[in-house]
CSV table of C-alpha atoms in Angstrom, one decimal:
chain,number,residue,atom,x,y,z
A,1,MET,CA,-72.4,52.3,44.0
A,2,LEU,CA,-72.9,48.6,44.6
A,3,LYS,CA,-75.2,48.3,41.7
A,4,ARG,CA,-72.8,50.0,39.3
A,5,ARG,CA,-70.1,47.6,40.3
A,6,SER,CA,-72.0,44.5,39.6
A,7,GLN,CA,-72.8,45.7,36.2
A,8,ARG,CA,-69.1,45.9,35.3
A,9,LYS,CA,-67.5,42.8,33.9
A,10,ALA,CA,-64.7,41.7,36.2
A,11,GLU,CA,-62.4,40.2,33.7
A,12,ILE,CA,-58.6,40.4,33.3
A,13,PRO,CA,-57.7,41.2,29.7
A,14,THR,CA,-55.9,38.2,28.4
A,15,ALA,CA,-55.3,39.4,24.9
A,16,THR,CA,-51.8,40.6,25.7
A,17,MET,CA,-50.8,37.4,27.4
A,18,ALA,CA,-49.6,35.9,24.2
A,19,ASP,CA,-47.4,38.9,23.6
A,20,ILE,CA,-45.8,38.7,27.0
A,21,ALA,CA,-45.2,35.0,26.5
A,22,PHE,CA,-43.7,35.7,23.1
A,23,LEU,CA,-41.3,38.2,24.6
A,24,LEU,CA,-40.1,35.7,27.2
A,25,LEU,CA,-39.9,33.0,24.5
A,26,ILE,CA,-37.7,35.2,22.3
A,27,PHE,CA,-35.5,36.0,25.3
A,28,PHE,CA,-34.9,32.3,26.0
A,29,LEU,CA,-34.5,31.4,22.4
A,30,VAL,CA,-31.7,33.9,22.1
A,31,THR,CA,-30.0,32.9,25.3
A,32,THR,CA,-30.2,29.2,24.8
A,33,THR,CA,-27.2,27.3,23.7
A,34,ILE,CA,-28.0,23.7,23.2
A,35,ASN,CA,-24.8,22.1,24.5
A,36,VAL,CA,-23.5,19.2,22.6
A,37,ASP,CA,-20.8,18.7,25.1
A,38,ALA,CA,-18.9,15.5,25.0
A,39,CYS,CA,-16.3,14.3,27.4
A,40,ILE,CA,-13.8,11.6,28.2
A,41,SER,CA,-14.4,10.5,31.8
A,42,MET,CA,-11.4,9.5,33.9
A,43,GLN,CA,-10.7,8.7,37.5
A,44,LEU,CA,-7.6,10.2,39.1
A,45,PRO,CA,-5.5,7.9,41.3
A,46,PRO,CA,-5.9,8.6,45.0
A,47,LYS,CA,-3.3,10.5,46.9
A,48,LEU,CA,-0.2,8.4,47.5
A,49,ASP,CA,0.1,7.1,51.0
A,50,ALA,CA,3.7,6.7,52.1
A,51,ASN,CA,2.8,3.8,54.4
A,52,VAL,CA,1.2,1.7,51.8
A,53,ASP,CA,3.2,0.1,49.1
A,54,PRO,CA,1.8,0.3,45.6
A,55,PRO,CA,0.2,-3.0,44.4
A,56,GLU,CA,2.5,-5.3,42.5
A,57,ILE,CA,1.7,-5.4,38.8
A,58,GLN,CA,3.2,-8.0,36.6
A,59,GLN,CA,5.1,-6.5,33.7
A,60,ARG,CA,3.1,-8.5,31.1
A,61,ASN,CA,-0.2,-7.0,32.3
A,62,LEU,CA,1.0,-3.5,31.8
A,63,LEU,CA,1.1,-1.7,28.5
A,64,ASN,CA,3.3,1.3,28.8
A,65,ILE,CA,2.5,4.1,26.5
A,66,LEU,CA,5.0,7.0,26.5
A,67,VAL,CA,4.6,10.2,24.5
A,68,ASN,CA,7.4,12.7,24.3
A,69,ASN,CA,7.3,16.4,23.7
A,70,THR,CA,7.1,16.2,19.9
A,71,GLY,CA,4.3,13.6,19.9
A,72,ASP,CA,6.4,10.5,19.2
A,73,VAL,CA,4.8,7.4,20.8
A,74,LEU,CA,6.6,4.6,22.4
A,75,VAL,CA,4.5,1.5,23.3
A,76,ASP,CA,6.3,-1.0,25.4
A,77,GLY,CA,9.6,0.3,24.1
A,78,GLN,CA,8.5,0.2,20.5
A,79,PHE,CA,8.2,3.3,18.3
A,80,MET,CA,4.7,3.6,16.9
A,81,ALA,CA,2.3,5.9,15.1
A,82,ILE,CA,-0.7,7.3,17.0
A,83,SER,CA,-3.1,5.5,14.7
A,84,ASN,CA,-1.6,2.1,15.5
A,85,ILE,CA,-2.1,2.5,19.3
A,86,ARG,CA,-5.7,1.3,19.0
A,87,ALA,CA,-4.8,-2.0,17.5
A,88,GLU,CA,-2.0,-2.5,20.0
A,89,VAL,CA,-4.3,-1.8,23.0
A,90,MET,CA,-6.9,-4.2,21.6
A,91,LYS,CA,-4.3,-6.9,21.2
A,92,HIS,CA,-3.1,-6.3,24.8
A,93,VAL,CA,-6.5,-6.4,26.4
A,94,THR,CA,-8.0,-9.3,24.5
A,95,ASN,CA,-4.8,-11.4,24.7
A,96,GLU,CA,-6.2,-13.8,27.4
A,97,GLY,CA,-2.7,-15.1,28.1
A,98,ARG,CA,-1.8,-16.3,24.6
A,99,LEU,CA,1.2,-14.2,23.9
A,100,SER,CA,3.7,-14.0,26.7
A,101,ASN,CA,4.3,-10.2,26.6
A,102,TYR,CA,0.7,-9.2,26.6
A,103,SER,CA,-1.9,-9.4,29.4
A,104,ASP,CA,-3.1,-12.5,31.2
A,105,ASN,CA,-6.8,-11.5,31.1
A,106,PRO,CA,-8.8,-8.3,30.5
A,107,ASP,CA,-9.4,-7.8,34.2
A,108,LEU,CA,-5.7,-7.6,34.9
A,109,ALA,CA,-4.8,-5.6,31.8
A,110,ILE,CA,-3.7,-2.1,32.5
A,111,VAL,CA,-2.8,0.6,30.1
A,112,SER,CA,-0.3,3.1,31.5
A,113,PHE,CA,-0.3,6.4,29.8
A,114,LYS,CA,2.5,8.9,30.4
A,115,THR,CA,3.6,12.0,28.6
A,116,GLU,CA,6.3,14.5,28.8
A,117,ARG,CA,5.3,17.9,30.3
A,118,GLN,CA,5.7,20.0,27.1
A,119,LEU,CA,3.3,17.9,25.0
A,120,PRO,CA,0.4,19.9,23.7
A,121,TYR,CA,-3.0,18.9,25.2
A,122,GLY,CA,-4.4,18.2,21.8
A,123,THR,CA,-2.0,15.3,21.2
A,124,TYR,CA,-2.6,14.1,24.8
A,125,ILE,CA,-6.3,13.8,24.0
A,126,ASP,CA,-5.6,12.2,20.6
A,127,VAL,CA,-3.7,9.4,22.3
A,128,LEU,CA,-6.2,9.1,25.1
A,129,ASP,CA,-9.0,8.9,22.5
A,130,GLU,CA,-7.2,6.1,20.7
A,131,ILE,CA,-6.9,4.1,24.0
A,132,ARG,CA,-10.5,4.7,24.8
A,133,GLY,CA,-11.5,3.9,21.2
A,134,ALA,CA,-9.8,0.5,21.6
A,135,TYR,CA,-11.9,-0.3,24.7
A,136,VAL,CA,-15.1,0.9,22.9
A,137,GLU,CA,-14.4,-1.4,20.0
A,138,ILE,CA,-13.7,-4.4,22.3
A,139,ARG,CA,-16.8,-3.8,24.3
A,140,ASP,CA,-18.9,-3.4,21.1
A,141,SER,CA,-17.7,-6.6,19.6
A,142,TYR,CA,-18.1,-8.6,22.9
A,143,SER,CA,-21.6,-7.1,23.3
A,144,GLN,CA,-22.4,-8.2,19.7
A,145,GLU,CA,-21.2,-11.6,20.5
A,146,ILE,CA,-23.3,-12.3,23.7
A,147,ARG,CA,-26.3,-10.2,22.9
A,148,GLY,CA,-26.2,-9.4,19.2
A,149,VAL,CA,-26.5,-5.7,19.7
A,150,ASN,CA,-23.8,-3.0,20.1
A,151,TYR,CA,-22.8,-1.8,23.6
A,152,ALA,CA,-24.8,1.4,23.7
A,153,THR,CA,-28.0,-0.6,22.9
A,154,TYR,CA,-27.1,-3.2,25.4
A,155,ARG,CA,-26.6,-0.5,28.1
A,156,GLY,CA,-30.0,0.9,27.2
A,157,GLN,CA,-31.7,-2.4,27.8
A,158,LEU,CA,-30.1,-2.9,31.2
A,159,GLY,CA,-32.3,-2.3,34.2
A,160,GLU,CA,-31.3,-0.4,37.4
A,161,ASP,CA,-29.9,-3.3,39.2
A,162,ASP,CA,-28.8,-5.5,36.3
A,163,GLU,CA,-25.1,-6.3,36.0
A,164,ASP,CA,-23.4,-4.9,33.0
A,165,GLU,CA,-21.7,-8.1,31.8
A,166,VAL,CA,-19.6,-6.3,29.2
A,167,LYS,CA,-18.2,-3.8,31.6
A,168,THR,CA,-17.4,-6.5,34.1
A,169,LYS,CA,-15.6,-8.5,31.4
A,170,TYR,CA,-13.7,-5.6,30.0
A,171,PRO,CA,-13.2,-2.9,32.7
A,172,ILE,CA,-11.4,0.2,31.4
A,173,LYS,CA,-8.1,0.5,33.3
A,174,ILE,CA,-6.1,3.4,32.2
A,175,SER,CA,-3.5,4.6,34.6
A,176,LEU,CA,-2.4,8.2,34.3
A,177,ALA,CA,1.1,7.6,35.5
A,178,GLU,CA,2.9,10.2,37.6
A,179,PRO,CA,4.8,12.4,35.1
A,180,ASP,CA,7.6,13.2,37.5
A,181,ALA,CA,8.4,9.5,38.4
A,182,GLY,CA,11.3,9.6,36.0
A,183,GLY,CA,12.3,6.2,34.5
A,184,SER,CA,9.3,3.9,34.3
A,185,GLU,CA,11.1,0.7,35.3
B,1,MET,CA,-74.8,29.6,-7.7
B,2,SER,CA,-73.5,32.8,-6.2
B,3,ALA,CA,-76.4,32.8,-3.7
B,4,HIS,CA,-75.4,29.3,-2.6
B,5,PHE,CA,-71.8,30.5,-1.9
B,6,LYS,CA,-73.0,33.4,0.1
B,7,LYS,CA,-75.2,31.3,2.2
B,8,LYS,CA,-72.4,28.9,3.0
B,9,SER,CA,-69.8,31.5,4.0
B,10,ALA,CA,-72.3,33.3,6.1
B,11,LYS,CA,-72.8,30.2,8.3
B,12,THR,CA,-69.2,29.4,9.2
B,13,SER,CA,-67.1,31.7,11.3
B,14,GLN,CA,-64.1,33.1,9.6
B,15,ALA,CA,-62.0,33.9,12.6
B,16,ILE,CA,-59.2,31.6,13.7
B,17,PRO,CA,-59.6,30.7,17.3
B,18,THR,CA,-56.7,32.4,19.1
B,19,ALA,CA,-57.7,31.5,22.7
B,20,SER,CA,-55.2,28.6,22.8
B,21,LEU,CA,-52.3,30.6,21.3
B,22,PRO,CA,-50.9,31.7,24.7
B,23,ASP,CA,-50.9,28.0,25.7
B,24,ILE,CA,-48.9,27.0,22.7
B,25,ILE,CA,-46.4,29.8,23.3
B,26,PHE,CA,-46.2,28.9,27.0
B,27,MET,CA,-45.4,25.4,26.1
B,28,LEU,CA,-42.5,26.5,23.9
B,29,LEU,CA,-41.4,28.9,26.5
B,30,ILE,CA,-41.3,26.3,29.2
B,31,PHE,CA,-39.3,24.0,26.9
B,32,PHE,CA,-36.7,26.6,26.3
B,33,MET,CA,-36.6,27.7,30.0
B,34,VAL,CA,-35.9,24.1,31.0
B,35,THR,CA,-33.2,23.5,28.3
B,36,THR,CA,-31.5,26.8,28.8
B,37,VAL,CA,-28.2,26.7,30.7
B,38,MET,CA,-27.1,30.2,31.5
B,39,ARG,CA,-23.4,30.9,31.1
B,40,GLU,CA,-22.6,31.6,34.7
B,41,THR,CA,-19.0,32.5,34.2
B,42,GLU,CA,-17.2,34.8,32.0
B,43,LEU,CA,-14.3,33.2,30.3
B,44,LEU,CA,-11.0,34.8,31.0
B,45,VAL,CA,-8.9,32.2,29.1
B,46,ARG,CA,-9.1,30.8,25.6
B,47,THR,CA,-10.4,27.3,25.5
B,48,SER,CA,-10.4,25.9,22.1
B,49,LEU,CA,-11.2,22.2,22.8
B,50,PRO,CA,-9.6,19.3,21.0
B,51,ALA,CA,-11.8,16.8,19.1
B,52,ALA,CA,-12.2,13.2,20.1
B,53,GLU,CA,-14.1,10.2,18.9
B,54,ALA,CA,-14.6,7.8,21.8
B,55,VAL,CA,-16.7,10.2,23.9
B,56,GLU,CA,-19.7,10.1,26.1
B,57,LYS,CA,-22.3,12.7,27.0
B,58,ILE,CA,-21.7,14.7,30.2
B,59,GLU,CA,-24.2,13.3,32.6
B,60,GLU,CA,-25.5,14.8,35.8
B,61,LYS,CA,-24.7,18.4,34.8
B,62,ARG,CA,-25.6,19.7,38.2
B,63,LEU,CA,-22.6,17.9,39.7
B,64,VAL,CA,-20.2,19.2,37.2
B,65,SER,CA,-17.8,22.0,38.1
B,66,TYR,CA,-15.5,23.4,35.5
B,67,ILE,CA,-11.8,24.2,35.4
B,68,TYR,CA,-10.7,26.2,32.5
B,69,VAL,CA,-7.1,26.1,31.4
B,70,GLY,CA,-5.7,28.1,28.5
B,71,PRO,CA,-3.8,31.2,27.5
B,72,GLU,CA,-5.2,34.3,29.3
B,73,MET,CA,-7.1,36.6,27.0
B,74,LEU,CA,-5.7,40.1,27.1
B,75,GLU,CA,-7.0,43.3,25.5
B,76,GLY,CA,-6.7,43.7,21.8
B,77,ASN,CA,-6.9,40.0,20.9
B,78,ARG,CA,-3.6,39.1,22.4
B,79,TYR,CA,-2.9,36.1,24.6
B,80,GLY,CA,-0.9,35.9,27.7
B,81,GLU,CA,0.5,33.1,29.7
B,82,ASP,CA,-1.3,29.8,30.2
B,83,SER,CA,-3.5,30.1,33.3
B,84,VAL,CA,-6.1,28.3,35.2
B,85,GLN,CA,-9.5,29.7,35.8
B,86,ILE,CA,-12.0,28.3,38.4
B,87,ASP,CA,-15.4,29.9,38.6
B,88,ASP,CA,-14.9,33.5,37.5
B,89,ALA,CA,-11.4,34.2,38.5
B,90,ILE,CA,-7.9,33.2,37.5
B,91,VAL,CA,-6.0,31.2,40.0
B,92,ASP,CA,-2.6,32.9,40.6
B,93,ASP,CA,-1.1,30.3,42.7
B,94,LEU,CA,-1.7,26.7,41.9
B,95,PHE,CA,-1.5,25.7,45.6
B,96,GLU,CA,-4.8,27.5,46.1
B,97,ILE,CA,-6.6,24.9,44.0
B,98,ARG,CA,-6.5,22.3,46.7
B,99,ASN,CA,-8.3,24.6,49.1
B,100,ILE,CA,-10.9,25.7,46.6
B,101,MET,CA,-11.5,22.1,45.6
B,102,TYR,CA,-11.6,20.9,49.2
B,103,ARG,CA,-14.3,23.4,50.0
B,104,LYS,CA,-16.3,22.4,46.9
B,105,ILE,CA,-16.1,18.7,47.6
B,106,LEU,CA,-17.3,19.3,51.1
B,107,GLU,CA,-20.4,20.9,49.7
B,108,GLU,CA,-21.1,18.2,47.1
B,109,PRO,CA,-19.2,15.0,47.6
B,110,ARG,CA,-20.3,13.6,44.3
B,111,MET,CA,-18.8,16.5,42.4
B,112,ILE,CA,-17.3,15.9,38.9
B,113,ILE,CA,-14.5,18.2,37.7
B,114,SER,CA,-14.7,18.9,34.0
B,115,PHE,CA,-11.5,20.1,32.4
B,116,ARG,CA,-12.0,22.6,29.5
B,117,VAL,CA,-8.4,22.9,28.3
B,118,ASP,CA,-7.1,24.6,25.2
B,119,LYS,CA,-5.4,22.4,22.6
B,120,GLU,CA,-2.2,24.3,22.8
B,121,VAL,CA,-1.7,24.1,26.5
B,122,GLU,CA,1.3,22.0,27.7
B,123,THR,CA,0.2,18.9,29.6
B,124,GLY,CA,2.6,19.8,32.4
B,125,LEU,CA,0.2,22.4,33.7
B,126,LEU,CA,-2.6,19.9,33.5
B,127,TYR,CA,-0.6,17.5,35.6
B,128,ASP,CA,0.0,20.2,38.2
B,129,VAL,CA,-3.7,20.9,38.4
B,130,GLN,CA,-4.5,17.2,38.6
B,131,GLY,CA,-1.9,16.8,41.3
B,132,GLU,CA,-3.7,19.5,43.3
B,133,LEU,CA,-7.1,17.7,42.7
B,134,ARG,CA,-5.6,14.5,44.1
B,135,GLU,CA,-4.5,16.4,47.2
B,136,ALA,CA,-8.1,17.6,47.6
B,137,GLU,CA,-9.4,14.0,46.9
B,138,THR,CA,-11.6,15.2,44.0
B,139,LEU,CA,-10.9,12.3,41.8
B,140,ARG,CA,-13.8,12.1,39.4
B,141,ILE,CA,-12.8,14.1,36.4
B,142,ASN,CA,-13.5,14.3,32.7
B,143,TYR,CA,-12.0,16.1,29.8
B,144,SER,CA,-14.4,18.2,27.7
B,145,THR,CA,-13.9,17.6,24.0
B,146,MET,CA,-15.6,18.4,20.7
B,147,ARG,CA,-17.2,15.5,18.9
B,148,GLU,CA,-15.0,14.3,16.0
B,149,GLY,CA,-16.4,15.3,12.6
B,150,GLY,CA,-18.9,17.9,13.8
B,151,SER,CA,-16.5,20.5,14.7
């Protein structure tokens, strides 16, 4: 008995291994959806505390963007096409105190964005995208100025603890205003 | 001449070595296993996302929790009222959202809420949901969009 056993080759057949692996591979190939998800990140304002007064904001540092149900845009009381918002936001943020009705400096500049409740979400994103687009352009050109590369490349070059100079200079401050506040002034 | 050929072919082995084939397949397999994200929820609402240009990639996917907002899908390709779906159920009462979110944020304080909202939904509903999120102190959000151009 013992002798017979030692004569046998104690091998696991590995020829079918590839087939098993193939089956698994095909399963994962079929179920995989490579997500190309993109997003617009925002930060919601914290819950209102009745005991704390909201911080005072000078009117000149605030750019009010109002959108009504049909998608008409009012920027600081002026009627405007959606495609012009970008230029207006850029003008507001990079004003540096030159014009009296735009911001003092980029750090204080706030864009307030408010819509009516019946506005379709698609338009909401269009307007938000224009505002974000303005900041992206501003950051790109500033990064080009100080480092000679665009912002994404500059971000890539930053180490863990390095300060992001561009972000510090031009922080994105978009305020999602309370829709029910009724009357912005 | 023919004798020469014969001699040469006889010396070399004709078989392709297949011993490393499983390894190659396993490599591919592991790649796909790692990149696969299983759809863990079944969508009950239609979410046809709007396109945007100034977008970033969703980072830290593990921290992301989705809220779907859109018209409810009914039988026979019909659509019902705009509703909110969290995980795999439709939320009937918007007030429940704060409790759900509060529980979630306790589990993972760094949680990011990603909104997948249909283009046609009125922003009023979105504001209501956001109001609930503020009550639950889940303030990090993002809006999922398509990339402009590559629909």
